CSV table of C-alpha atoms and ligand atoms in Angstrom, one decimal:
chain,number,residue,atom,x,y,z
A,1,MET,CA,12.0,3.3,-5.8
A,2,PRO,CA,11.8,-1.0,-5.9
A,3,VAL,CA,12.5,-3.1,-3.8
A,4,VAL,CA,12.4,-6.7,-4.8
A,5,ARG,CA,11.4,-10.1,-3.1
A,6,ALA,CA,10.7,-14.1,-4.0
A,7,LEU,CA,7.0,-11.8,-3.5
A,8,ASN,CA,5.6,-9.6,-6.2
A,9,ARG,CA,6.7,-6.3,-5.4
A,10,VAL,CA,5.8,-3.4,-6.9
A,11,VAL,CA,8.7,-0.1,-5.2
A,12,ARG,CA,7.4,2.7,-6.9
A,13,GLN,CA,6.2,5.5,-8.4
A,14,ALA,CA,7.1,9.1,-7.8
A,15,LEU,CA,5.2,11.4,-9.7
A,16,ALA,CA,6.9,15.1,-9.4
A,17,ALA,CA,5.2,17.3,-11.0
A,18,PRO,CA,7.5,21.1,-10.4
A,19,PRO,CA,6.3,24.0,-10.3
A,20,CYS,CA,6.1,24.2,-13.7
A,21,GLY,CA,5.8,20.1,-16.1
A,22,TYR,CA,5.5,16.7,-14.8
A,23,GLN,CA,8.1,14.2,-13.5
A,24,PRO,CA,7.3,10.9,-13.2
A,25,LEU,CA,10.1,8.1,-11.8
A,26,ALA,CA,8.4,4.7,-11.2
A,27,VAL,CA,9.9,1.2,-9.8
A,28,ALA,CA,7.6,-2.1,-10.2
A,29,VAL,CA,9.1,-4.5,-9.5
A,30,ARG,CA,7.9,-8.4,-10.2
A,31,ASN,CA,9.6,-11.4,-9.9
A,32,ILE,CA,9.1,-13.2,-13.2
A,33,SER,CA,10.0,-16.6,-12.5
A,34,PHE,CA,7.9,-17.8,-9.9
A,35,SER,CA,9.9,-19.7,-7.5
A,36,PRO,CA,7.1,-22.4,-5.7
A,37,ARG,CA,8.6,-22.1,-2.8
A,38,GLN,CA,6.1,-18.6,-1.3
A,39,VAL,CA,8.5,-16.8,0.3
A,40,THR,CA,6.9,-14.9,3.6
A,41,SER,CA,6.5,-11.4,2.6
A,42,ASP,CA,8.1,-10.1,5.1
A,43,ALA,CA,11.5,-12.3,4.9
A,44,SER,CA,14.1,-9.9,4.4
A,45,PHE,CA,16.7,-10.4,2.0
A,46,HIS,CA,19.6,-11.4,4.5
A,47,SER,CA,17.8,-14.3,4.8
A,48,VAL,CA,16.6,-15.5,2.2
A,49,SER,CA,18.8,-16.2,-0.2
A,50,PHE,CA,17.4,-16.4,-4.5
A,51,SER,CA,19.7,-18.8,-7.1
A,52,GLU,CA,20.0,-15.8,-10.0
A,53,THR,CA,16.6,-17.5,-11.6
A,54,ASP,CA,14.8,-16.4,-8.4
A,55,HIS,CA,16.3,-12.8,-8.3
A,56,PRO,CA,13.1,-10.7,-8.9
A,57,LYS,CA,12.9,-8.2,-11.6
A,58,VAL,CA,12.7,-4.2,-11.0
A,59,LEU,CA,11.6,-2.0,-13.4
A,60,ILE,CA,12.3,2.0,-12.8
A,61,THR,CA,9.6,4.2,-15.0
A,62,GLY,CA,11.2,8.1,-14.6
A,63,GLY,CA,14.3,6.1,-14.5
A,64,LEU,CA,17.0,9.1,-16.7
A,65,GLY,CA,16.1,11.0,-13.5
A,66,GLN,CA,17.8,12.4,-10.5
A,67,LEU,CA,17.3,9.2,-8.9
A,68,GLY,CA,16.7,5.9,-11.9
A,69,VAL,CA,20.4,5.9,-13.3
A,70,GLY,CA,21.8,5.6,-9.2
A,71,LEU,CA,19.7,3.6,-8.0
A,72,ALA,CA,19.9,0.7,-11.5
A,73,LYS,CA,23.1,0.6,-10.4
A,74,LEU,CA,22.6,0.0,-6.7
A,75,LEU,CA,20.2,-2.5,-7.6
A,76,ARG,CA,21.8,-4.3,-10.8
A,77,LYS,CA,25.0,-4.9,-8.2
A,78,ARG,CA,22.2,-6.6,-5.4
A,79,PHE,CA,20.4,-8.3,-8.6
A,80,GLY,CA,22.1,-8.8,-10.7
A,81,LYS,CA,22.5,-6.0,-14.4
A,82,ASN,CA,19.9,-7.8,-16.5
A,83,ASN,CA,17.2,-8.4,-13.5
A,84,VAL,CA,17.2,-4.6,-13.7
A,85,ILE,CA,14.8,-2.7,-16.3
A,86,LEU,CA,15.4,1.0,-16.9
A,87,SER,CA,12.1,3.0,-18.4
A,88,ASP,CA,11.6,6.7,-19.5
A,89,ILE,CA,10.3,8.3,-22.1
A,90,ARG,CA,13.3,10.4,-23.6
A,91,LYS,CA,16.1,8.8,-25.2
A,92,PRO,CA,18.6,7.3,-22.3
A,93,PRO,CA,22.5,8.3,-22.8
A,94,SER,CA,24.4,6.1,-24.4
A,95,ASN,CA,26.3,5.2,-21.4
A,96,VAL,CA,23.0,4.9,-19.0
A,97,PHE,CA,21.4,2.8,-22.1
A,98,HIS,CA,24.7,0.1,-22.8
A,99,SER,CA,24.3,-0.3,-19.1
A,100,GLY,CA,22.0,-2.2,-18.5
A,101,PRO,CA,18.7,-3.4,-20.1
A,102,PHE,CA,16.1,-0.6,-21.1
A,103,ILE,CA,12.9,0.9,-23.0
A,104,TYR,CA,9.9,3.6,-23.3
A,105,SER,CA,8.3,2.8,-21.1
A,106,ASP,CA,5.1,5.9,-19.9
A,107,ILE,CA,3.5,5.4,-17.3
A,108,LEU,CA,1.4,7.4,-18.0
A,109,ASP,CA,-0.2,4.5,-20.2
A,110,TYR,CA,-1.9,1.8,-18.3
A,111,LYS,CA,-1.7,-0.7,-20.5
A,112,ASN,CA,1.7,-0.3,-21.7
A,113,LEU,CA,2.9,-0.3,-17.8
A,114,ARG,CA,0.6,-4.0,-17.9
A,115,GLU,CA,2.4,-5.2,-20.5
A,116,ILE,CA,5.7,-5.0,-19.0
A,117,VAL,CA,4.4,-6.1,-15.2
A,118,ARG,CA,2.9,-8.8,-17.2
A,119,GLY,CA,6.1,-9.2,-18.8
A,120,GLY,CA,5.1,-8.6,-23.1
A,121,GLY,CA,6.8,-5.1,-24.3
A,122,GLY,CA,3.8,-3.0,-25.2
A,123,GLU,CA,3.5,-0.5,-27.4
A,124,ARG,CA,4.0,3.1,-26.6
A,125,ALA,CA,0.5,4.6,-26.0
A,126,LEU,CA,-0.4,8.4,-25.9
A,127,ALA,CA,1.1,9.9,-22.7
A,128,ARG,CA,-2.1,10.9,-20.7
A,129,ALA,CA,-0.5,14.6,-19.4
A,130,VAL,CA,-1.5,14.1,-16.1
A,131,ASN,CA,-0.2,13.0,-12.5
A,132,ILE,CA,-2.8,11.9,-10.6
A,133,THR,CA,-3.6,9.8,-13.3
A,134,GLY,CA,-0.1,8.1,-13.4
A,135,LEU,CA,-0.4,7.7,-9.6
A,136,HIS,CA,-3.7,5.5,-10.0
A,137,ASN,CA,-2.1,3.4,-12.7
A,138,ILE,CA,0.3,2.4,-10.2
A,139,LEU,CA,-1.6,1.9,-7.4
A,140,ASP,CA,-4.5,-0.8,-9.4
A,141,ILE,CA,-1.4,-2.0,-11.1
A,142,ALA,CA,-0.6,-3.0,-8.0
A,143,ALA,CA,-3.3,-3.8,-6.4
A,144,GLU,CA,-3.6,-6.3,-9.6
A,145,HIS,CA,-0.9,-7.6,-8.7
A,146,GLY,CA,-0.5,-7.9,-5.0
A,147,LEU,CA,3.4,-5.8,-5.2
A,148,ARG,CA,4.6,-3.7,-3.2
A,149,LEU,CA,4.4,0.4,-4.2
A,150,PHE,CA,7.2,2.6,-2.9
A,151,VAL,CA,6.3,6.0,-3.7
A,152,PRO,CA,8.9,9.0,-3.5
A,153,SER,CA,6.8,12.2,-1.5
A,154,THR,CA,8.7,15.5,-0.6
A,155,ILE,CA,9.1,19.0,1.7
A,156,GLY,CA,6.9,19.7,-1.2
A,157,ALA,CA,4.5,17.3,0.7
A,158,PHE,CA,3.8,20.6,3.2
A,159,GLY,CA,3.0,24.0,2.8
A,160,PRO,CA,2.9,27.4,4.2
A,161,THR,CA,-0.4,26.8,7.0
A,162,SER,CA,2.9,23.5,8.8
A,163,PRO,CA,5.0,23.3,11.6
A,164,ARG,CA,7.5,24.1,9.5
A,165,ASN,CA,10.8,24.2,12.6
A,166,PRO,CA,10.5,21.5,12.9
A,167,THR,CA,7.6,19.7,10.4
A,168,PRO,CA,6.9,16.4,12.2
A,169,ASP,CA,5.5,13.2,10.0
A,170,LEU,CA,1.9,14.4,11.0
A,171,CYS,CA,0.9,18.0,10.4
A,172,VAL,CA,-1.3,20.5,8.5
A,173,GLN,CA,-0.5,19.8,4.6
A,174,ARG,CA,-2.0,22.6,2.1
A,175,PRO,CA,1.0,23.0,-0.2
A,176,ARG,CA,0.1,25.8,-1.9
A,177,THR,CA,2.6,23.9,-5.9
A,178,ILE,CA,0.0,21.3,-7.9
A,179,TYR,CA,3.5,19.4,-7.2
A,180,GLY,CA,3.3,19.1,-3.8
A,181,VAL,CA,-0.9,18.6,-3.4
A,182,SER,CA,-0.2,15.7,-6.7
A,183,LYS,CA,2.6,14.5,-3.4
A,184,VAL,CA,0.1,14.9,-1.0
A,185,HIS,CA,-2.9,12.9,-3.2
A,186,ALA,CA,-0.5,10.2,-3.0
A,187,GLU,CA,0.0,9.9,0.4
A,188,LEU,CA,-3.5,9.7,1.0
A,189,MET,CA,-4.2,7.1,-1.6
A,190,GLY,CA,-1.2,4.9,-1.3
A,191,GLU,CA,-2.7,4.6,2.4
A,192,TYR,CA,-6.2,4.3,1.5
A,193,TYR,CA,-5.2,2.4,-0.5
A,194,HIS,CA,-2.6,-0.1,2.0
A,195,HIS,CA,-5.4,0.7,4.2
A,196,ARG,CA,-9.0,-0.3,1.6
A,197,TYR,CA,-7.0,-3.0,-0.7
A,198,GLY,CA,-4.5,-4.1,1.9
A,199,LEU,CA,-1.8,-2.7,-0.9
A,200,ASP,CA,2.1,-3.0,0.8
A,201,PHE,CA,2.2,0.9,-0.4
A,202,ARG,CA,5.9,3.0,1.5
A,203,CYS,CA,6.5,6.7,1.0
A,204,LEU,CA,9.3,9.1,2.3
A,205,ARG,CA,9.8,12.8,2.0
A,206,TYR,CA,12.9,13.6,0.3
A,207,PRO,CA,14.0,16.5,1.5
A,208,GLY,CA,16.6,18.1,-1.5
A,209,ILE,CA,18.7,15.2,-3.3
A,210,ILE,CA,21.5,16.4,-4.1
A,211,SER,CA,23.8,14.6,-6.2
A,212,ALA,CA,27.7,15.0,-9.2
A,213,ASP,CA,26.6,12.8,-12.2
A,214,SER,CA,23.4,14.9,-13.2
A,215,GLN,CA,22.1,18.1,-13.9
A,216,PRO,CA,19.5,20.0,-11.9
A,217,GLY,CA,16.1,19.5,-13.0
A,218,GLY,CA,15.0,22.8,-12.1
A,219,GLY,CA,13.1,22.0,-8.4
A,220,THR,CA,13.9,24.3,-6.0
A,221,THR,CA,16.6,22.9,-3.4
A,222,ASP,CA,18.4,23.1,-7.1
A,223,TYR,CA,20.7,25.6,-6.1
A,224,ALA,CA,22.3,23.9,-3.9
A,225,VAL,CA,23.1,21.0,-6.7
A,226,GLN,CA,24.1,23.6,-9.4
A,227,ILE,CA,26.4,25.8,-7.1
A,228,PHE,CA,29.3,22.7,-7.0
A,229,HIS,CA,28.9,22.6,-11.1
A,230,ASP,CA,29.8,26.5,-11.0
A,231,ALA,CA,31.8,26.2,-8.3
A,232,VAL,CA,34.5,23.8,-10.1
A,233,LYS,CA,33.5,24.8,-13.5
A,234,THR,CA,33.8,28.6,-13.6
A,235,GLY,CA,34.4,29.9,-9.9
A,236,LYS,CA,31.4,31.9,-9.8
A,237,PHE,CA,27.6,30.8,-9.0
A,238,GLU,CA,24.7,33.5,-9.0
A,239,CYS,CA,22.1,31.9,-6.2
A,240,ASN,CA,18.0,32.0,-7.4
A,241,LEU,CA,16.9,32.2,-3.2
A,242,LYS,CA,17.8,34.5,-0.5
A,243,PRO,CA,21.3,33.9,1.8
A,244,ASP,CA,18.9,32.8,4.2
A,245,THR,CA,16.5,30.7,2.8
A,246,ARG,CA,17.0,26.7,5.4
A,247,LEU,CA,16.0,23.8,3.5
A,248,PRO,CA,16.3,20.2,3.6
A,249,MET,CA,18.8,19.1,1.9
A,250,MET,CA,20.4,15.5,1.6
A,251,TYR,CA,23.0,13.2,-0.8
A,252,ILE,CA,21.5,11.1,-2.6
A,253,ASP,CA,23.3,7.6,-1.7
A,254,ASP,CA,22.1,8.7,2.0
A,255,CYS,CA,18.2,9.0,0.2
A,256,LEU,CA,18.9,5.8,-2.2
A,257,ARG,CA,20.3,4.0,1.0
A,258,ALA,CA,17.1,4.5,2.5
A,259,THR,CA,14.1,3.4,0.4
A,260,LEU,CA,16.0,0.6,0.3
A,261,GLU,CA,15.8,0.1,3.7
A,262,VAL,CA,12.8,0.8,3.7
A,263,MET,CA,11.7,-1.4,1.0
A,264,GLU,CA,13.4,-4.3,3.2
A,265,ALA,CA,11.8,-3.4,6.9
A,266,PRO,CA,9.3,-6.0,7.5
A,267,ALA,CA,5.7,-4.7,7.9
A,268,ASP,CA,5.2,-5.5,11.2
A,269,THR,CA,8.8,-2.6,12.3
A,270,LEU,CA,6.4,0.0,10.1
A,271,SER,CA,3.7,2.4,12.6
A,272,MET,CA,3.7,4.6,9.2
A,273,ARG,CA,3.2,3.9,5.8
A,274,THR,CA,4.6,8.1,4.9
A,275,TYR,CA,7.6,9.0,7.2
A,276,ASN,CA,9.8,12.1,7.1
A,277,ILE,CA,13.6,11.8,6.1
A,278,ASN,CA,16.2,14.0,7.2
A,279,ALA,CA,19.7,14.7,6.6
A,280,MET,CA,20.8,17.8,7.1
A,281,SER,CA,19.6,21.4,7.1
A,282,PHE,CA,21.3,24.8,5.1
A,283,THR,CA,21.0,28.8,4.1
A,284,PRO,CA,23.1,29.0,0.5
A,285,GLU,CA,25.1,31.2,3.0
A,286,GLU,CA,25.8,28.9,5.3
A,287,LEU,CA,26.6,26.1,1.9
A,288,ALA,CA,28.9,28.8,-0.4
A,289,ARG,CA,30.2,29.2,2.9
A,290,GLU,CA,31.6,25.2,3.4
A,291,VAL,CA,32.0,25.2,-0.4
A,292,GLN,CA,34.6,28.1,-0.3
A,293,ARG,CA,37.1,26.7,2.4
A,294,GLN,CA,37.3,24.5,-0.4
A,295,LEU,CA,37.6,27.3,-2.8
A,296,PRO,CA,38.0,30.3,-1.0
A,297,ASP,CA,38.1,32.3,-4.3
A,298,LEU,CA,34.0,31.4,-5.4
A,299,GLN,CA,31.9,33.8,-5.7
A,300,ILE,CA,28.9,34.1,-4.6
A,301,THR,CA,26.3,36.3,-6.0
A,302,TYR,CA,22.1,36.5,-6.2
A,303,ASP,CA,19.5,37.0,-8.2
A,304,ILE,CA,16.6,36.2,-6.7
A,305,ASP,CA,13.9,34.0,-8.8
A,306,HIS,CA,10.3,34.9,-6.6
A,307,VAL,CA,8.5,32.5,-7.7
A,308,ARG,CA,10.9,29.9,-6.5
A,309,GLN,CA,11.3,31.9,-4.0
A,310,ALA,CA,7.8,31.8,-2.3
A,311,ILE,CA,6.9,27.7,-2.7
A,312,ALA,CA,11.1,27.7,-1.2
A,313,ASP,CA,9.5,29.9,1.9
A,314,SER,CA,6.4,27.7,2.6
A,315,TRP,CA,8.7,24.2,2.5
A,316,PRO,CA,9.6,23.1,6.1
A,317,MET,CA,13.2,24.0,7.2
A,318,ASN,CA,13.7,21.4,9.3
A,319,PHE,CA,12.1,17.7,8.5
A,320,ASP,CA,11.4,16.0,11.8
A,321,ASP,CA,12.3,12.2,10.9
A,322,ASP,CA,11.9,10.5,14.8
A,323,ASN,CA,9.9,7.8,13.3
A,324,ALA,CA,12.0,6.7,10.3
A,325,ARG,CA,14.5,6.2,13.5
A,326,ARG,CA,13.2,4.7,16.1
A,327,ASP,CA,11.1,2.8,13.3
A,328,TRP,CA,12.8,0.5,10.9
A,329,GLY,CA,16.2,2.6,12.4
A,330,TRP,CA,17.1,5.4,9.5
A,331,LYS,CA,20.7,7.4,9.8
A,332,HIS,CA,21.9,9.8,7.5
A,333,GLU,CA,25.4,9.2,7.2
A,334,TYR,CA,26.6,12.8,5.1
A,335,ASP,CA,26.4,15.7,6.2
A,336,LEU,CA,27.3,19.4,4.9
A,337,PRO,CA,31.1,18.7,5.4
A,338,GLU,CA,30.8,15.5,3.9
A,339,LEU,CA,28.3,16.5,1.1
A,340,VAL,CA,30.5,18.4,-0.2
A,341,GLN,CA,33.7,16.6,-0.1
A,342,THR,CA,32.1,14.3,-1.7
A,343,MET,CA,30.8,16.5,-4.5
A,344,LEU,CA,33.5,18.4,-5.4
A,345,ASN,CA,35.4,15.3,-5.4
A,346,PHE,CA,33.3,13.9,-8.5
A,347,ILE,CA,32.6,17.2,-9.8
A,348,GLY,CA,36.1,18.7,-9.4
A,349,ALA,CA,37.6,14.4,-11.1
A,350,GLU,CA,34.8,14.3,-13.7
A,351,SER,CA,36.5,18.4,-15.3
A,352,ARG,CA,40.0,16.9,-15.0
A,353,VAL,CA,39.1,14.0,-17.0
A,354,ALA,CA,37.4,16.4,-19.4
A,355,GLN,CA,40.0,18.6,-20.1
A,356,ALA,CA,42.5,16.1,-20.3
A,357,SER,CA,40.6,14.7,-23.1
B,1,NAD,N1,16.0,14.9,-6.9
B,1,NAD,C1,15.2,15.4,-5.4
B,1,NAD,O1,15.4,16.5,-4.8
B,1,NAD,C2,13.5,15.0,-5.7
B,1,NAD,C3,13.2,15.2,-3.8
B,1,NAD,C4,12.1,14.9,-2.9
B,1,NAD,C5,11.0,14.3,-4.6
B,1,NAD,N2,12.0,13.3,-5.4
B,1,NAD,C6,10.9,11.9,-5.7
B,1,NAD,O2,11.3,11.8,-6.7
B,1,NAD,C7,11.0,11.6,-8.0
B,1,NAD,C8,12.3,11.0,-9.0
B,1,NAD,O3,12.9,12.9,-9.0
B,1,NAD,P1,13.3,13.4,-10.3
B,1,NAD,O4,14.6,14.5,-9.0
B,1,NAD,O5,14.4,11.7,-10.0
B,1,NAD,O6,12.9,13.7,-11.0
B,1,NAD,P2,13.3,14.3,-12.3
B,1,NAD,O7,12.2,15.2,-12.6
B,1,NAD,O8,15.0,14.4,-12.4
B,1,NAD,O9,13.1,13.0,-13.2
B,1,NAD,C9,11.6,12.5,-13.7
B,1,NAD,C10,11.8,10.8,-15.5
B,1,NAD,O10,10.7,11.0,-15.7
B,1,NAD,C11,10.4,11.0,-16.8
B,1,NAD,N3,9.1,11.2,-16.8
B,1,NAD,C12,7.9,12.3,-18.0
B,1,NAD,N4,7.0,11.7,-18.0
B,1,NAD,C13,7.4,10.4,-17.8
B,1,NAD,C14,5.6,9.8,-18.0
B,1,NAD,N5,4.9,9.8,-18.5
B,1,NAD,N6,6.5,8.0,-18.3
B,1,NAD,C15,7.7,7.9,-17.4
B,1,NAD,N7,7.8,8.4,-17.6
B,1,NAD,C16,8.1,10.9,-17.3
B,1,NAD,C17,11.2,12.4,-17.5
B,1,NAD,O11,11.9,12.1,-18.9
B,1,NAD,C18,12.2,12.4,-16.8
B,1,NAD,O12,14.0,11.8,-16.8
B,1,NAD,C19,10.2,12.0,-8.7
B,1,NAD,O13,8.8,12.1,-7.7
B,1,NAD,C20,10.1,13.6,-7.2
B,1,NAD,O14,9.0,13.8,-6.8
B,1,NAD,C21,12.9,14.5,-6.2
B,2,LIG,C1,12.6,19.5,-3.1
B,2,LIG,C2,12.7,18.4,-4.5
B,2,LIG,O1,11.1,17.4,-4.7
B,2,LIG,C3,12.3,19.1,-5.4
B,2,LIG,N1,14.3,18.6,-6.1
B,2,LIG,C4,11.9,20.4,-5.7
B,2,LIG,O2,12.9,21.4,-5.7
B,2,LIG,O3,11.2,21.1,-6.3
């Protein structure tokens, strides 16, 4: 995800390969109009005022996912609509297309990406269907252009031999999914590029992210998104995980704010380059009970997806994020009651608008 500075910074490349398939979300950031002034790499936005032309440019690739559209909205407020370019390999919905600059970009296509970072248009080359390659492309381009790089990792970067309750930042990481393995690879490669080449790499391990303005993407934690849509639309929800499956979760606003905060943190406050961040941990039955406080008629049934259950049973139950809270002041704002209230308000309002039209 992007942190944009007066200096060139590449912000983020995240490659998530869910249990099946590839889902990258990446953001590269560069200051197109080099100002003669070189802002020190740790100057904070708040102490450095940018003129309109000074505003750096942000490129979000894989941006049509659960996180990218919200992030673009947040950054466009901060840096100006035309300074934040959203991209993906999918066609954007019309409202997204008209909300600001959008281009097609495949992060596995080194040439395409380099053209974009250099400010060119770039033809889409054939995507290389290798998750790891995309990360290498981004790492090399970030190192080549002196950019800052953010890569999101996940609770999925841990496995059944990791401590689960709580899971600390530093412990055994032997995930059993290609998704988790590719994330551990991203963490290790990012830190290697940081220590060996001085790349300003930063990484957060996100819990399951919950948001109302996009449909679940098929992840193991996405039952916690689906329940809200079903509760409002049909009053019935069938959960694919066991009622007592505890997983770390976070509302999207906390996730996006954490990302911006870690990318704006002065480098000398960071004792690590990869951090756990936490907000809450709950089970399906705890979540259902909280939703039923607002929608008492909600009926819950369980049809266990054994593949996802096995993945969930190998992931952290609770995240220890003391290092993030100590180093750069991380603090979540949404706990379970606030999450449920916010999600139902959003989806409920949307559903009423849909019924009225
Ligand atoms: N959403 C969560 O709960 C969560 C939790 C932990 C970590 N993360 C990480 O955050 C990042 C973003 O997650 P998300 O939920 O927005 O993902 P998503 O699956 O919702 O979206 C990924 C996007 O990448 C696009 N894409 C696929 N192949 C591409 C390619 N070759 N080049 C460019 N774009 C391509 C897809 O079209 C899609 O729009 C991922 O790295 C994921 O691992 C997400
Ligand atoms: C946790 C995260 O990586 C994603 N939402 C998943 O469940 O796979």
